[in-house]
Amino acid sequence: MAQKPSIPKGTRDFSPAEVAKRQYIIAIIKNNFEKFGYQPIETPSFENSETLMGKYGEEGDRLIFKILNSGDYLGEIKNILSIYLDSVFTNVVTQLSFRVNKQNVEDFYEEKIKNISNLSFENNHQEIEIIIDKAYEKVLEKLVSEDFIEKLVEEMNGKYSFEFKLQNFYSDELKNIILEEISSLKSSKVLNKNIYKAIQDCESCDISDSEVVKEFIERRVFRVLGKYFTLMESKKLTTQISEKALRYDLTVPFARYVVQHQNEIEFPFKRYQIQPVWRADRPQKGRFREFFQCDADVVGSKSLWQEVELVQLYDSVFTDLGLEGVTIKINNRKILSGIAEVIGAKDKLIDFTVALDKLDKIGEDGVKKEMIEKGIAESAIEKVQPLFNFTGTISEKISKLSVLLFESKEGTKGVEELRFICDNVTSLGLNKSILDLDVTLARGLNYYTGAIFEVAPPKSVSMGSIGGGGRYDDLTGIFGLSNVSGVGISFGLDRIYLVIEELKLFPERVTFTSKALFINYGEKEAFYALKAIKELRSFGIRVELYPEDVKVAKQFQYADKRGISFAVIVGENEMNEGKYILKNLNSGEQIVLDFNSLNEALK
């Protein structure tokens, strides 16, 4: 049976017409980047995991696509786990020497049970459960024993050769999970009739011979280890099976690039980058798992004139794309820090900003609920109530913030930075975009330290942000190069495409199709046509020959579907005279030309 062709969710194929429209947008963005003095670079599609992890906050880290190392790492881990469980069970059962019979039950567990074979399940459920739970407790206690783990590790490292060592599985976290499980045994009601029957049937046998009991205890041990492996998935286990990850954005790889190539760079360094990124997000309209970012950043300068210029760059691009009414939202991370400080929630800054950033998505009540869940006091939330209905002109909003944050040194500095940027942008003026101060703007990325930008499409379009960025004072510091300030913005190509498409702003002809199609009348005519085609292409004119000698109507139909405006007709008479018939496929008009005239007509 043939496989049904498909692509992963959150990805797309692009037709020639769609690619042409995307390239139209990219060309305008690229032209403006270069007009503003930015230089192009490219970085690999994947980075070392350590380069990306921990740079985007907890939510961002979960959206990073990790790449499995080559080799059967998962199979190897399963083998180790199997050996581990087998060793645990064998050692524990041997140590317990648990024989269920009339004589040693009382001795071993100090229980007052004289004749277990005569106990009925219904009347003595509790007593039998105590026996099983005690066995299980001893299994777990054995797991907690550091001596046991050390001996087991030593034994396994001597017996087997693994890159993935057993000690990577064991930690205080595992011990805590086991201790929690032991403490929950008192409320355990797990005994069933099969277990009871197995005990009854085992009058004088080794409990390890009872598959029912063995499976019962092993399954419960496996459950404990399962909790631990789930906990460790994004920690030790992941680092063993994945050392690389697809890039989440272009900013962190750029910071890595700057540090790695610092001796080759002239600061301040202005770069632009247009490449795809990947995020394990839930696909929806305007949100994809693979998409392009178009970034412009400058590093090595703390001047706020850079922020002013970046607002102008946004406006220049959207003006050239014909987009009116785009809103460039601005805020400052220092203001958010100041607000958190003023309300007494400075230690909850990240939780506060992440929740506040969701105001447009989940509303005021949703934001308040999330803040409370994150441990922010209701009294603190009441102090920021004005932020949920923060209106007025930019100047009025800045004045309100000055009053709210006058006790915060950091908050006051953020207000002054905003005032400088907004006043100068207003004085210089924007063409088609609108600048707005949005105090709830709190992009959830960990590295912004100053200005924060987010771009909203015209209000007539229902779409998320189409751009964003901000100031990061020491992003390169995580890679060993301190005190290198940077600021940058990003254009969301895919969403911009959807906005322009919805507003019908693409030019009529953005497709890169051929200017003319040479009609194929046969071998001699095709060769004559190809000589002309070769010359025309040398002048940069896009032309092509229909490959088959088929009915002329079919060839004209092909040209129409391709959006080709002209057809060049060459028959025996034209070849003898060195002429060409040029037919306008839109009007139907046709004229006879020599090569030079044909060249001029198709330019």
XYZ file of C-alpha atoms in Angstrom, residues 33-547:
515
model
C 18.124 46.715 6.437
C 20.942 47.631 4.072
C 19.654 51.196 3.687
C 19.995 51.568 7.469
C 23.576 50.200 7.412
C 23.052 46.588 8.551
C 25.249 43.751 7.218
C 24.084 40.162 6.584
C 25.264 37.065 8.471
C 24.025 33.458 8.711
C 24.298 30.893 11.512
C 23.631 27.109 11.575
C 20.031 25.886 11.751
C 20.910 24.008 14.956
C 23.078 24.934 17.926
C 24.510 23.105 20.910
C 21.690 22.665 23.429
C 23.613 24.523 26.115
C 23.720 27.571 23.825
C 19.918 27.808 23.747
C 18.605 26.306 26.990
C 17.932 28.711 29.860
C 17.847 31.827 27.653
C 14.100 32.068 27.034
C 12.550 31.377 30.416
C 10.779 28.204 31.487
C 8.017 28.526 28.883
C 10.458 29.181 26.049
C 12.696 26.239 26.976
C 9.741 23.864 26.634
C 9.256 24.989 23.036
C 12.794 24.186 21.890
C 13.044 21.299 19.411
C 15.784 18.928 20.584
C 17.716 16.715 18.167
C 18.410 13.118 19.194
C 22.027 12.037 19.065
C 22.870 9.435 16.462
C 22.692 5.835 17.657
C 20.080 3.859 19.568
C 20.241 5.865 22.778
C 16.658 5.132 23.748
C 17.178 1.398 23.295
C 20.304 1.575 25.435
C 18.461 3.399 28.196
C 15.696 0.792 28.176
C 18.324 -1.958 28.521
C 19.928 -0.204 31.472
C 16.588 0.327 33.162
C 15.731 -3.345 32.671
C 19.065 -4.438 34.176
C 18.601 -1.958 37.009
C 15.155 -3.273 37.925
C 16.327 -6.874 37.677
C 19.300 -6.165 39.960
C 17.116 -4.311 42.441
C 14.525 -7.058 42.627
C 17.064 -9.895 42.826
C 19.068 -8.191 45.577
C 16.026 -7.196 47.580
C 14.302 -10.574 47.396
C 17.559 -12.302 48.322
C 18.011 -9.996 51.272
C 14.407 -10.374 52.413
C 14.538 -14.208 52.265
C 10.784 -13.859 52.342
C 9.190 -17.298 52.720
C 5.485 -17.277 53.292
C 4.648 -20.206 55.548
C 3.108 -20.843 58.932
C 6.421 -20.759 60.814
C 8.412 -17.731 59.591
C 5.766 -15.073 58.919
C 5.559 -14.244 62.653
C 9.354 -14.350 63.072
C 10.153 -12.170 60.063
C 7.513 -9.474 60.407
C 6.762 -9.795 64.100
C 3.101 -10.088 63.170
C 0.602 -12.064 65.319
C -0.518 -14.313 62.488
C -0.398 -17.987 63.447
C -1.932 -19.630 60.440
C -1.902 -17.523 57.242
C -3.362 -20.315 55.165
C -6.546 -20.161 57.212
C -7.007 -16.397 56.791
C -9.878 -15.314 54.580
C -9.378 -12.371 52.206
C -12.547 -10.612 53.281
C -11.872 -10.747 57.018
C -8.103 -10.310 57.037
C -7.495 -7.889 54.162
C -5.632 -5.480 56.460
C -3.234 -8.056 57.863
C -2.298 -9.414 54.441
C -1.873 -5.878 53.087
C 0.595 -5.122 55.881
C 2.737 -8.054 54.772
C 2.854 -6.925 51.143
C 3.363 -3.272 52.026
C 6.227 -4.139 54.319
C 7.870 -6.099 51.525
C 7.376 -3.182 49.177
C 8.680 -0.749 51.789
C 11.850 -2.789 52.128
C 12.278 -2.708 48.342
C 12.013 1.069 48.396
C 14.287 1.431 51.411
C 16.836 -0.633 49.544
C 16.572 1.742 46.606
C 17.230 4.682 48.931
C 20.299 3.031 50.405
C 23.426 4.748 49.097
C 25.498 1.648 49.872
C 23.211 -0.438 47.713
C 23.369 2.069 44.845
C 27.169 2.310 45.042
C 27.563 -1.479 44.970
C 25.088 -1.778 42.124
C 26.852 0.922 40.101
C 30.215 -0.715 40.708
C 28.837 -4.104 39.721
C 27.183 -2.808 36.554
C 30.123 -0.660 35.448
C 32.316 -3.727 35.755
C 29.900 -6.020 33.974
C 28.606 -3.694 31.247
C 30.082 -0.933 29.085
C 27.762 2.068 28.923
C 28.218 5.681 27.893
C 25.107 6.322 29.948
C 26.190 5.531 33.506
C 23.758 4.366 36.126
C 24.761 7.063 38.577
C 23.141 9.609 36.270
C 19.807 8.118 37.320
C 20.322 8.549 41.030
C 19.986 11.769 42.987
C 18.345 13.328 46.030
C 15.279 13.891 43.853
C 14.874 10.145 43.395
C 15.326 9.642 47.124
C 12.593 12.203 47.852
C 10.165 10.515 45.464
C 10.818 7.151 47.141
C 10.374 8.593 50.633
C 7.064 10.154 49.549
C 5.965 6.772 48.243
C 6.879 5.081 51.550
C 4.967 7.700 53.530
C 1.873 7.085 51.393
C 1.815 3.338 52.164
C -0.452 3.825 55.178
C -3.308 4.859 52.900
C -2.483 2.238 50.289
C -5.318 -0.087 49.297
C -3.626 -2.046 46.567
C -4.038 -5.655 47.696
C -6.207 -7.813 45.484
C -7.432 -11.380 45.589
C -4.754 -12.567 43.164
C -2.004 -11.446 45.563
C -3.772 -13.015 48.537
C -4.255 -16.276 46.644
C -0.561 -16.315 45.685
C 0.381 -15.998 49.369
C -2.016 -18.747 50.358
C -0.703 -21.068 47.640
C 2.887 -20.461 48.693
C 2.888 -22.531 51.891
C 6.630 -23.175 52.019
C 8.063 -21.632 48.882
C 10.389 -18.717 48.152
C 8.335 -15.630 47.378
C 10.621 -14.919 44.411
C 9.045 -17.990 42.766
C 5.660 -16.319 42.856
C 5.317 -14.471 39.554
C 2.177 -12.682 40.772
C 3.868 -11.187 43.814
C 7.057 -10.470 41.880
C 5.140 -8.651 39.153
C 3.127 -6.772 41.773
C 6.161 -5.389 43.619
C 8.152 -4.812 40.424
C 5.299 -2.841 38.894
C 5.109 -0.574 41.927
C 8.864 -0.028 41.924
C 8.647 0.751 38.215
C 5.993 3.375 38.988
C 8.351 5.138 41.389
C 11.187 5.092 38.858
C 8.749 6.304 36.189
C 8.034 9.411 38.251
C 11.736 10.017 38.525
C 12.414 9.557 34.820
C 9.604 11.998 34.032
C 11.193 14.524 36.381
C 14.616 13.980 34.865
C 13.460 14.124 31.236
C 14.396 17.747 30.745
C 17.507 17.434 32.875
C 20.017 14.598 32.978
C 18.242 12.201 30.616
C 17.805 14.803 27.873
C 21.446 15.835 27.979
C 22.488 12.235 27.433
C 20.318 11.594 24.374
C 20.344 15.110 22.880
C 23.242 17.535 22.669
C 21.892 19.764 19.890
C 18.686 21.711 19.276
C 17.046 23.633 16.441
C 17.388 27.364 16.943
C 14.435 29.006 18.713
C 15.228 32.505 17.487
C 18.086 34.408 15.829
C 19.095 36.619 18.773
C 20.801 34.073 21.034
C 22.742 32.490 18.113
C 23.764 36.037 17.169
C 25.103 36.635 20.693
C 27.084 33.397 20.389
C 28.355 34.552 16.977
C 29.515 37.919 18.368
C 31.525 36.293 21.158
C 33.004 33.614 18.905
C 34.027 36.144 16.223
C 34.722 39.161 18.442
C 38.238 39.640 17.057
C 36.886 39.869 13.504
C 34.051 42.317 14.256
C 34.147 46.106 14.180
C 32.011 47.528 17.000
C 29.340 48.796 17.057
C 28.341 45.867 14.837
C 25.103 46.176 12.859
C 23.893 42.885 11.423
C 20.788 41.516 9.803
C 19.780 37.892 9.464
C 16.923 36.272 7.515
C 16.623 32.572 8.328
C 14.082 30.008 9.594
C 13.542 29.169 13.280
C 11.615 26.346 14.961
C 9.320 26.220 17.993
C 7.362 23.258 19.383
C 4.263 25.413 19.724
C 0.626 24.490 19.199
C -0.116 25.334 15.538
C -2.923 27.816 14.834
C -3.623 30.737 12.520
C -0.447 32.772 12.197
C 1.490 30.425 14.513
C 3.736 27.808 12.973
C 6.391 25.399 14.185
C 8.736 26.400 11.376
C 8.862 30.026 10.297
C 11.230 32.746 9.129
C 12.521 35.601 11.226
C 14.056 38.720 9.774
C 16.258 40.312 12.455
C 18.267 43.515 12.687
C 20.545 44.024 15.723
C 23.320 46.359 16.736
C 25.775 45.427 19.505
C 28.515 47.442 21.148
C 26.507 50.617 21.751
C 24.389 51.747 24.696
C 23.085 54.802 22.844
C 19.307 55.164 22.890
C 19.510 56.636 19.384
C 19.660 53.018 18.264
C 16.137 52.450 19.617
C 14.953 55.604 17.861
C 16.430 54.349 14.585
C 14.882 50.893 14.977
C 11.414 52.432 15.322
C 12.126 54.323 12.097
C 13.279 51.081 10.462
C 9.994 49.397 11.362
C 8.072 52.330 9.894
C 10.167 52.377 6.711
C 9.555 48.674 6.007
C 5.809 48.814 6.639
C 5.527 51.981 4.552
C 7.230 50.266 1.594
C 4.897 47.280 2.022
C 1.891 49.596 1.903
C 0.760 48.708 5.434
C -1.010 51.599 7.171
C -2.063 51.661 10.806
C 0.607 49.306 12.141
C 1.130 49.951 15.873
C 4.668 49.826 17.247
C 4.207 49.174 20.968
C 7.006 50.108 23.336
C 7.722 49.522 27.026
C 10.809 49.187 29.196
C 11.886 46.233 31.312
C 13.156 48.603 34.011
C 9.619 49.924 34.404
C 8.327 46.401 34.964
C 11.098 45.786 37.503
C 10.203 49.055 39.208
C 6.521 48.119 39.415
C 7.407 44.730 40.917
C 9.632 46.522 43.426
C 6.992 49.099 44.387
C 4.319 46.449 45.026
C 6.715 44.271 47.038
C 6.987 41.443 44.515
C 10.547 41.977 43.298
C 11.392 38.287 43.745
C 8.450 37.416 41.496
C 9.504 39.632 38.568
C 9.516 36.876 35.932
C 6.185 35.437 37.105
C 4.741 38.954 37.207
C 5.893 39.910 33.694
C 4.962 36.581 32.087
C 1.418 36.873 33.475
C 1.096 40.565 32.573
C 2.200 39.831 29.006
C -0.909 37.651 28.566
C -3.402 40.469 29.220
C -4.554 40.604 25.574
C -4.999 36.815 25.470
C -6.616 35.905 28.799
C -7.947 39.243 30.051
C -7.641 41.016 33.386
C -9.229 38.232 35.449
C -7.018 35.588 33.819
C -3.868 37.595 34.520
C -4.834 38.154 38.157
C -5.614 34.465 38.595
C -2.221 33.448 37.190
C -0.415 35.973 39.400
C -2.123 34.570 42.496
C -1.235 31.014 41.424
C 2.399 32.140 41.130
C 2.384 33.382 44.726
C 1.875 37.112 44.178
C -0.247 38.549 46.984
C -3.698 39.959 46.227
C -2.713 43.192 48.005
C 0.207 43.558 45.570
C -2.075 42.956 42.589
C -4.438 45.678 43.833
C -1.568 48.184 43.673
C -1.136 47.575 39.928
C -4.861 47.858 39.152
C -4.268 51.116 37.192
C -2.125 49.162 34.717
C -5.122 47.169 33.484
C -6.794 50.356 32.181
C -3.805 52.542 31.305
C -4.997 55.148 28.783
C -3.978 58.554 27.422
C -1.316 59.937 25.097
C 2.281 58.717 25.344
C 3.206 61.881 27.223
C 0.320 61.415 29.682
C 1.203 57.755 30.246
C 4.832 58.637 30.951
C 3.710 61.249 33.487
C 1.519 58.665 35.271
C 4.433 56.211 35.391
C 6.699 58.891 36.865
C 4.282 59.266 39.778
C 3.770 55.513 40.231
C 7.510 54.748 40.225
C 9.057 57.764 41.933
C 10.242 55.557 44.846
C 12.009 53.108 42.517
C 15.411 54.124 41.174
C 15.345 51.477 38.469
C 11.759 52.247 37.500
C 12.532 55.970 37.238
C 15.476 55.229 34.942
C 13.173 53.195 32.705
C 10.726 56.100 32.532
C 13.506 58.489 31.473
C 14.707 56.089 28.765
C 11.176 55.797 27.419
C 10.743 59.553 27.446
C 13.939 60.036 25.386
C 12.930 57.470 22.750
C 9.289 58.511 22.447
C 9.998 62.269 22.384
C 12.572 61.925 19.606
C 10.481 59.528 17.507
C 7.541 61.921 17.823
C 9.692 64.901 16.797
C 11.169 63.072 13.795
C 7.770 61.720 12.793
C 6.593 58.414 11.323
C 5.133 57.828 7.858
C 2.391 55.222 8.228
C 2.998 53.588 11.619
C 1.774 54.520 15.094
C 3.983 54.524 18.226
C 2.197 53.595 21.463
C 3.346 53.060 25.057
C 1.914 49.763 26.329
C 2.830 49.254 29.972
C 1.431 45.688 29.924
C 3.929 44.712 27.238
C 6.224 42.285 29.016
C 7.685 39.936 26.460
C 8.491 36.799 28.441
C 12.118 36.527 27.387
C 14.743 36.569 30.084
C 17.327 38.664 28.317
C 15.617 42.058 27.747
C 16.879 44.747 30.120
C 15.690 48.025 28.589
C 13.302 48.967 25.792
C 10.828 46.302 24.638
C 9.072 46.409 21.259
C 6.088 44.587 19.846
C 4.344 45.331 16.547
C 0.593 44.864 16.085
C -1.005 44.696 12.608
C -3.723 47.137 11.521
C -6.831 46.767 13.685
C -8.854 45.522 10.726
C -6.831 42.288 10.784
C -7.220 39.659 13.507
C -3.650 38.526 13.980
C -0.986 38.320 16.689
C 2.170 40.403 16.713
C 4.075 40.776 13.428
C 7.324 41.901 15.005
C 9.130 42.440 18.280
C 12.451 43.076 19.962
C 14.262 44.995 22.657
C 17.439 46.012 24.461
C 19.667 43.362 26.067
C 22.561 44.802 28.056
C 24.631 41.679 28.644
C 23.375 38.794 26.526
C 26.925 38.069 25.362
C 27.993 37.778 29.014
C 26.597 34.248 29.180
C 29.146 33.321 26.528
C 32.072 35.016 28.278
C 32.026 38.531 26.789
C 30.697 40.973 29.382
C 29.398 44.525 29.104
C 28.476 44.397 25.413
C 25.071 46.020 25.129
C 22.807 45.286 22.202
C 19.376 46.085 20.841
C 17.431 44.536 18.007
C 14.097 43.964 16.319
C 12.515 41.145 14.353
C 9.967 40.989 11.533
C 7.583 38.014 11.474
C 7.649 37.191 7.761
C 4.857 34.604 7.838
C 2.385 36.773 9.708
C 3.235 39.828 7.616
C 2.483 37.702 4.553
C -0.950 36.755 5.942
C -1.739 40.389 6.788
C -0.794 41.665 3.313
C -2.728 38.822 1.701
C -5.845 39.563 3.767
C -5.658 43.268 2.958
C -4.969 42.486 -0.733
C -1.852 44.656 -0.791
C 0.377 42.449 -2.949
C 1.116 43.998 -6.371
C -0.666 42.295 -9.267
C 2.579 40.931 -10.662
C 5.007 39.688 -8.026
C 5.458 36.222 -9.505
C 8.814 35.565 -11.090
C 7.455 33.948 -14.239
C 8.931 34.086 -17.732
C 8.323 37.153 -19.892
C 7.769 35.106 -23.023
C 7.194 31.509 -24.104
C 8.657 30.304 -27.429
C 6.168 28.017 -29.154
C 7.592 24.654 -30.205
C 6.737 23.708 -33.823
C 9.354 20.980 -34.235
C 13.060 20.164 -34.014
C 14.350 22.814 -36.480
C 12.131 25.552 -35.062
C 13.091 24.615 -31.479
C 16.815 24.884 -32.291
C 16.271 28.276 -33.989
C 14.297 29.434 -30.939
C 16.956 28.277 -28.464
C 19.623 30.384 -30.193
C 17.453 33.460 -29.642
C 16.608 32.348 -26.085
C 20.305 32.078 -25.247
C 20.922 35.638 -26.428
C 17.872 37.061 -24.645
C 18.887 35.409 -21.371
C 22.332 37.007 -21.669
C 20.490 40.355 -21.477
C 18.692 39.217 -18.294
C 15.342 38.539 -19.955
C 13.352 35.572 -18.604
C 12.251 33.427 -21.528
C 11.717 29.714 -22.140
C 10.839 27.146 -24.793
C 7.883 24.795 -24.459
C 9.650 21.406 -24.336
